[in-house]
Short mmCIF file of C-alpha atoms in Angstrom, two decimals:
data_model
loop_
_atom_site.label_atom_id
_atom_site.label_comp_id
_atom_site.label_asym_id
_atom_site.label_seq_id
_atom_site.Cartn_x
_atom_site.Cartn_y
_atom_site.Cartn_z
CA MET A 18 -12.51 8.77 -12.74
CA ARG A 19 -13.94 5.31 -13.22
CA LEU A 20 -12.87 1.68 -12.88
CA ASP A 21 -13.52 -0.64 -15.84
CA VAL A 22 -13.34 -4.42 -15.87
CA GLN A 23 -13.85 -7.22 -18.34
CA TRP A 24 -13.83 -10.95 -17.70
CA GLY A 25 -14.43 -14.21 -19.52
CA GLY A 26 -13.28 -15.28 -22.95
CA SER A 27 -9.65 -15.89 -23.83
CA THR A 28 -8.28 -12.74 -22.18
CA GLY A 29 -9.48 -13.50 -18.66
CA GLU A 30 -10.06 -10.77 -16.08
CA GLY A 31 -8.65 -7.29 -16.66
CA TRP A 32 -9.03 -3.99 -14.77
CA ARG A 33 -8.39 -0.45 -15.98
CA ILE A 34 -8.55 2.95 -14.28
CA ALA A 35 -10.05 5.33 -16.83
CA GLY A 36 -11.64 8.73 -17.20
CA VAL A 37 -8.61 10.78 -16.17
CA GLY A 38 -5.81 12.05 -18.36
CA GLN A 39 -3.05 12.51 -15.77
CA THR A 40 -0.96 9.35 -15.54
CA HIS A 41 0.36 10.28 -12.09
CA VAL A 42 -3.22 10.36 -10.75
CA VAL A 43 -3.81 6.87 -12.11
CA ALA A 44 -0.55 5.69 -10.53
CA GLN A 45 -1.49 7.24 -7.19
CA PHE A 46 -4.91 5.58 -7.13
CA HIS A 47 -3.40 2.23 -8.12
CA ALA A 48 -0.77 2.49 -5.37
CA LEU A 49 -3.39 3.41 -2.76
CA SER A 50 -5.55 0.51 -3.98
CA ALA A 51 -2.64 -1.84 -3.35
CA ILE A 52 -2.33 -0.50 0.21
CA ALA A 53 -6.09 -0.98 0.67
CA GLY A 54 -5.83 -4.52 -0.70
CA ASP A 55 -3.17 -5.39 1.86
CA ALA A 56 -5.27 -3.81 4.62
CA LEU A 57 -8.21 -6.01 3.62
CA VAL A 58 -6.23 -9.14 4.46
CA ARG A 59 -5.50 -7.80 7.95
CA ALA A 60 -9.09 -6.62 8.42
CA PHE A 61 -10.49 -10.10 7.75
CA ILE A 62 -8.18 -11.87 10.21
CA GLY A 63 -10.42 -13.86 12.56
CA VAL A 64 -13.43 -13.73 10.24
CA PRO A 65 -14.50 -17.38 9.75
CA GLN A 66 -16.00 -17.05 6.27
CA LYS A 67 -13.83 -14.96 3.97
CA PRO A 68 -14.86 -13.83 0.48
CA ASP A 69 -13.12 -15.63 -2.38
CA TRP A 70 -11.67 -12.40 -3.79
CA LEU A 71 -9.61 -12.00 -0.61
CA SER A 72 -7.29 -14.77 -1.85
CA ASP A 73 -6.32 -12.78 -4.96
CA SER A 74 -2.51 -12.59 -5.01
CA GLU A 75 -2.42 -9.03 -6.43
CA SER A 76 -3.12 -6.39 -3.78
CA ALA A 77 -4.63 -3.68 -6.00
CA ARG A 78 -6.86 -6.15 -7.83
CA ARG A 79 -8.02 -7.49 -4.46
CA TRP A 80 -9.28 -3.98 -3.65
CA PHE A 81 -10.85 -3.57 -7.10
CA ARG A 82 -12.77 -6.81 -6.64
CA ALA A 83 -13.90 -5.68 -3.19
CA LEU A 84 -15.19 -2.44 -4.73
CA LYS A 85 -17.12 -4.47 -7.29
CA GLU A 86 -18.68 -6.82 -4.75
CA LEU A 87 -19.15 -4.48 -1.78
CA GLY A 88 -19.14 -0.93 -3.12
CA GLY A 89 -22.77 -0.98 -4.27
CA ALA A 90 -22.05 1.01 -7.44
CA PHE A 91 -20.96 -1.61 -9.97
CA GLN A 92 -22.81 -1.53 -13.28
CA TYR A 93 -22.87 -4.34 -15.83
CA ARG A 94 -22.25 -3.12 -19.36
CA GLN A 95 -21.83 -4.77 -22.72
CA MET A 96 -21.45 -8.49 -23.31
CA PHE A 97 -20.01 -9.86 -26.53
CA HIS A 98 -18.92 -13.18 -27.99
CA GLU A 99 -15.48 -14.20 -29.18
CA LEU A 100 -15.36 -16.15 -32.42
CA ASP A 101 -12.90 -18.84 -33.38
CA GLU A 102 -11.19 -19.07 -36.77
CA ASN A 103 -14.26 -20.78 -38.20
CA GLY A 104 -16.62 -18.05 -37.03
CA ASN A 105 -18.10 -20.11 -34.22
CA LYS A 106 -18.68 -18.73 -30.72
CA ALA A 107 -15.59 -19.44 -28.63
CA GLY A 108 -16.37 -17.59 -25.43
CA THR A 109 -18.36 -14.81 -23.84
CA VAL A 110 -16.76 -11.61 -22.60
CA HIS A 111 -18.54 -9.52 -19.95
CA THR A 112 -17.78 -5.87 -19.16
CA GLY A 113 -18.72 -3.50 -16.38
CA GLY A 114 -17.45 -0.67 -14.28
CA ILE A 115 -17.78 1.77 -11.42
CA ASP A 116 -18.18 5.52 -11.94
CA ASN A 117 -16.97 8.12 -9.41
CA ILE A 118 -14.53 5.54 -8.13
CA VAL A 119 -12.81 7.83 -5.60
CA GLU A 120 -16.09 8.55 -3.83
CA VAL A 121 -17.12 4.88 -3.93
CA ALA A 122 -13.73 3.81 -2.54
CA ALA A 123 -13.92 6.36 0.28
CA ASN A 124 -17.43 5.22 1.25
CA LEU A 125 -16.37 1.57 1.23
CA CYS A 126 -13.40 2.39 3.47
CA LEU A 127 -15.77 3.97 6.00
CA THR A 128 -18.18 1.05 5.78
CA LEU A 129 -15.43 -1.53 6.29
CA HIS A 130 -13.92 0.47 9.15
CA ARG A 131 -17.23 0.34 11.01
CA SER A 132 -17.59 -3.42 10.60
CA LEU A 133 -13.93 -4.52 10.48
CA PRO A 134 -11.90 -1.77 12.16
CA LEU A 135 -8.11 -1.85 11.90
CA CYS A 136 -7.06 -0.79 15.39
CA SER A 137 -3.73 -0.80 17.17
CA GLU A 138 -3.36 -3.76 19.49
CA SER A 139 -1.25 -3.94 22.63
CA ASN A 140 1.24 -6.79 22.48
CA ASN A 141 2.75 -6.18 25.92
CA VAL A 142 6.31 -6.49 24.66
CA GLU A 143 8.52 -3.83 26.23
CA GLY A 144 5.49 -1.56 26.39
CA GLN A 145 5.34 -1.34 22.59
CA THR A 146 2.15 -0.90 20.58
CA ARG A 147 1.35 -3.19 17.68
CA VAL A 148 2.26 -1.58 14.36
CA THR A 149 -0.55 -2.22 11.90
CA ASN A 150 0.03 0.28 9.11
CA ILE A 151 1.57 3.55 8.08
CA ASN A 152 -0.96 6.35 8.23
CA PHE A 153 -1.03 9.31 5.90
CA ASN A 154 -4.09 11.34 5.06
CA ASN A 155 -5.41 12.75 1.78
CA SER A 156 -3.61 16.06 2.15
CA GLN A 157 -0.31 14.23 2.57
CA VAL A 158 -1.02 12.10 -0.50
CA GLY A 159 -1.21 15.34 -2.45
CA PHE A 160 2.42 16.03 -1.54
CA LEU A 161 3.62 12.69 -2.98
CA ASN A 162 4.23 11.56 -6.53
CA SER A 163 3.40 8.05 -7.73
CA GLY A 164 6.90 6.70 -7.09
CA GLN A 165 6.88 8.02 -3.52
CA ILE A 166 3.49 6.43 -2.84
CA GLN A 167 4.87 3.12 -4.08
CA ASN A 168 7.82 3.54 -1.71
CA VAL A 169 5.40 4.08 1.19
CA GLU A 170 3.35 1.06 0.13
CA SER A 171 6.45 -1.15 0.17
CA ILE A 172 7.59 0.27 3.52
CA ALA A 173 4.16 -0.38 5.04
CA VAL A 174 4.29 -4.05 4.05
CA ASN A 175 7.80 -4.44 5.48
CA VAL A 176 6.86 -2.64 8.71
CA SER A 177 3.95 -5.04 9.17
CA GLN A 178 6.26 -8.03 8.66
CA LEU A 179 8.74 -6.64 11.17
CA GLN A 180 6.01 -6.22 13.76
CA ASP A 181 4.74 -9.75 13.13
CA SER A 182 8.25 -11.09 13.74
CA GLY A 183 8.55 -9.16 17.02
CA SER A 184 10.98 -6.49 15.77
CA ASN A 185 8.88 -3.71 17.27
CA ASN A 186 11.54 -1.05 17.82
CA ILE A 187 12.86 -0.97 14.26
CA ALA A 188 9.31 -1.23 12.89
CA GLU A 189 8.21 1.78 14.91
CA ALA A 190 11.33 3.76 13.97
CA ILE A 191 10.83 3.23 10.24
CA LYS A 192 7.11 3.93 10.56
CA GLN A 193 7.61 7.22 12.41
CA LEU A 194 10.28 8.47 10.02
CA THR A 195 8.17 7.55 6.99
CA GLN A 196 5.19 9.43 8.39
CA ALA A 197 7.37 12.47 9.16
CA VAL A 198 8.69 12.52 5.59
CA THR A 199 5.30 12.05 3.92
CA ALA A 200 3.81 14.85 6.04
CA SER A 201 6.66 17.30 5.48
CA GLN A 202 6.06 20.43 3.42
CA GLU A 203 9.63 21.59 4.01
CA LEU A 204 11.42 18.83 2.09
CA GLN A 205 12.02 19.33 -1.62
CA ASP A 206 10.37 16.68 -3.79
CA THR A 207 13.71 15.19 -4.85
CA ASP A 208 14.89 15.00 -1.22
CA LYS A 209 11.63 13.34 -0.18
CA THR A 210 12.13 10.72 -2.88
CA ILE A 211 15.70 10.06 -1.76
CA VAL A 212 14.74 9.53 1.90
CA LEU A 213 11.73 7.34 1.11
CA GLU A 214 13.91 5.17 -1.14
CA GLN A 215 16.48 4.89 1.66
CA LEU A 216 13.79 3.96 4.20
CA GLU A 217 12.33 1.43 1.78
CA GLU A 218 15.71 -0.24 1.34
CA LEU A 219 16.35 -0.28 5.09
CA SER A 220 12.91 -1.78 5.72
CA LYS A 221 13.62 -4.52 3.14
CA GLN A 222 16.98 -5.28 4.73
CA ALA A 223 15.48 -5.34 8.22
CA VAL A 224 12.99 -8.04 7.20
CA LEU A 225 15.81 -10.32 6.02
CA ALA A 226 17.66 -12.67 8.33
CA PRO A 227 20.95 -11.09 9.53
CA GLU A 228 23.07 -13.41 7.39
CA GLN A 229 21.11 -12.40 4.26
CA ARG A 230 21.47 -8.64 4.69
CA ALA A 231 23.99 -6.39 2.97
CA LYS A 232 27.19 -5.68 4.90
CA SER A 233 26.69 -3.57 8.01
CA GLY A 234 28.95 -0.83 6.63
CA VAL A 235 26.72 -0.50 3.56
CA LEU A 236 23.57 -0.34 5.66
CA LYS A 237 25.10 2.19 8.02
CA ALA A 238 26.07 4.36 5.04
CA ILE A 239 22.48 4.25 3.76
CA ALA A 240 21.11 5.14 7.19
CA MET A 241 23.60 7.97 7.74
CA GLY A 242 22.57 9.54 4.45
CA ILE A 243 19.10 10.20 5.88
CA PRO A 244 19.95 12.89 8.49
CA THR A 245 22.03 14.78 5.93
CA THR A 246 18.98 15.13 3.69
CA LEU A 247 16.61 15.86 6.58
CA ALA A 248 18.77 18.56 8.14
CA ALA A 249 16.87 21.39 6.44
CA ALA A 250 13.45 20.12 7.56
CA GLY A 251 12.96 20.81 11.25
CA SER A 252 10.22 18.30 12.04
CA CYS A 253 11.96 15.55 10.07
CA ALA A 254 15.31 16.30 11.71
CA GLU A 255 13.61 16.01 15.08
CA ALA A 256 12.12 12.65 14.07
CA TRP A 257 15.56 11.42 13.07
CA SER A 258 17.07 12.50 16.40
CA ARG A 259 14.45 10.36 18.13
CA TRP A 260 14.37 7.31 15.85
CA GLY A 261 17.67 7.37 13.97
CA PRO A 262 19.65 5.79 16.82
CA VAL A 263 17.16 2.92 16.89
CA ILE A 264 17.83 2.20 13.20
CA LEU A 265 21.60 2.49 13.55
CA ASP A 266 21.59 0.21 16.60
CA PHE A 267 19.53 -2.41 14.77
CA PHE A 268 21.92 -2.65 11.83
CA THR A 269 25.22 -2.35 13.72
CA ARG A 270 24.64 -4.55 16.76
#
């Protein structure tokens, strides 16, 4: 699998994941790149001189640009000229790319972790630990389809916002349940999708101000649908018994 890019000319900058036929693999890598792009912003907090690509508004493209600048494997390829209607040169288009992109991305993650580690930080609020991200390893990624990975990506962003606003209990509850679901080999794929979609919606609602949220009865109905689906998965059911009351309390208080 490789990452191709072209820039300049009338089309501007464009990235494409290529070299693999399975669309779900492309979607998975793109979703993980978006998570990595969001993590980059947190990793560079406190760094006085930040690279210009860090300000890119699109998370996945932020990671792609980091791979280009920091991955050490980018290769420049063809350059060609655009012509206007009169046959005159109107702009120059550059192309390039990175081969073996999965390996390059993994190596860059390790390099960045050594220099800019993302660690949990104690915030001394009710003994809670700072929630920085939702962790799931490569084997767990293999259990998820592209839609589920996108759900986890969205949940991770919302969990981070909840922590930043001081809502540590609900952030931790959603984080722990999400990790239990992503790690589960007992849940059917359709059930896993249902629960991750429910957790994503609850995380979105939790970020909103109370007056902007859906009615409490609606939110309670969404939350109460989770244990019904998780009942057949022992580890997930146990996670709900621990963290479910925290979610219900948050939305019904």
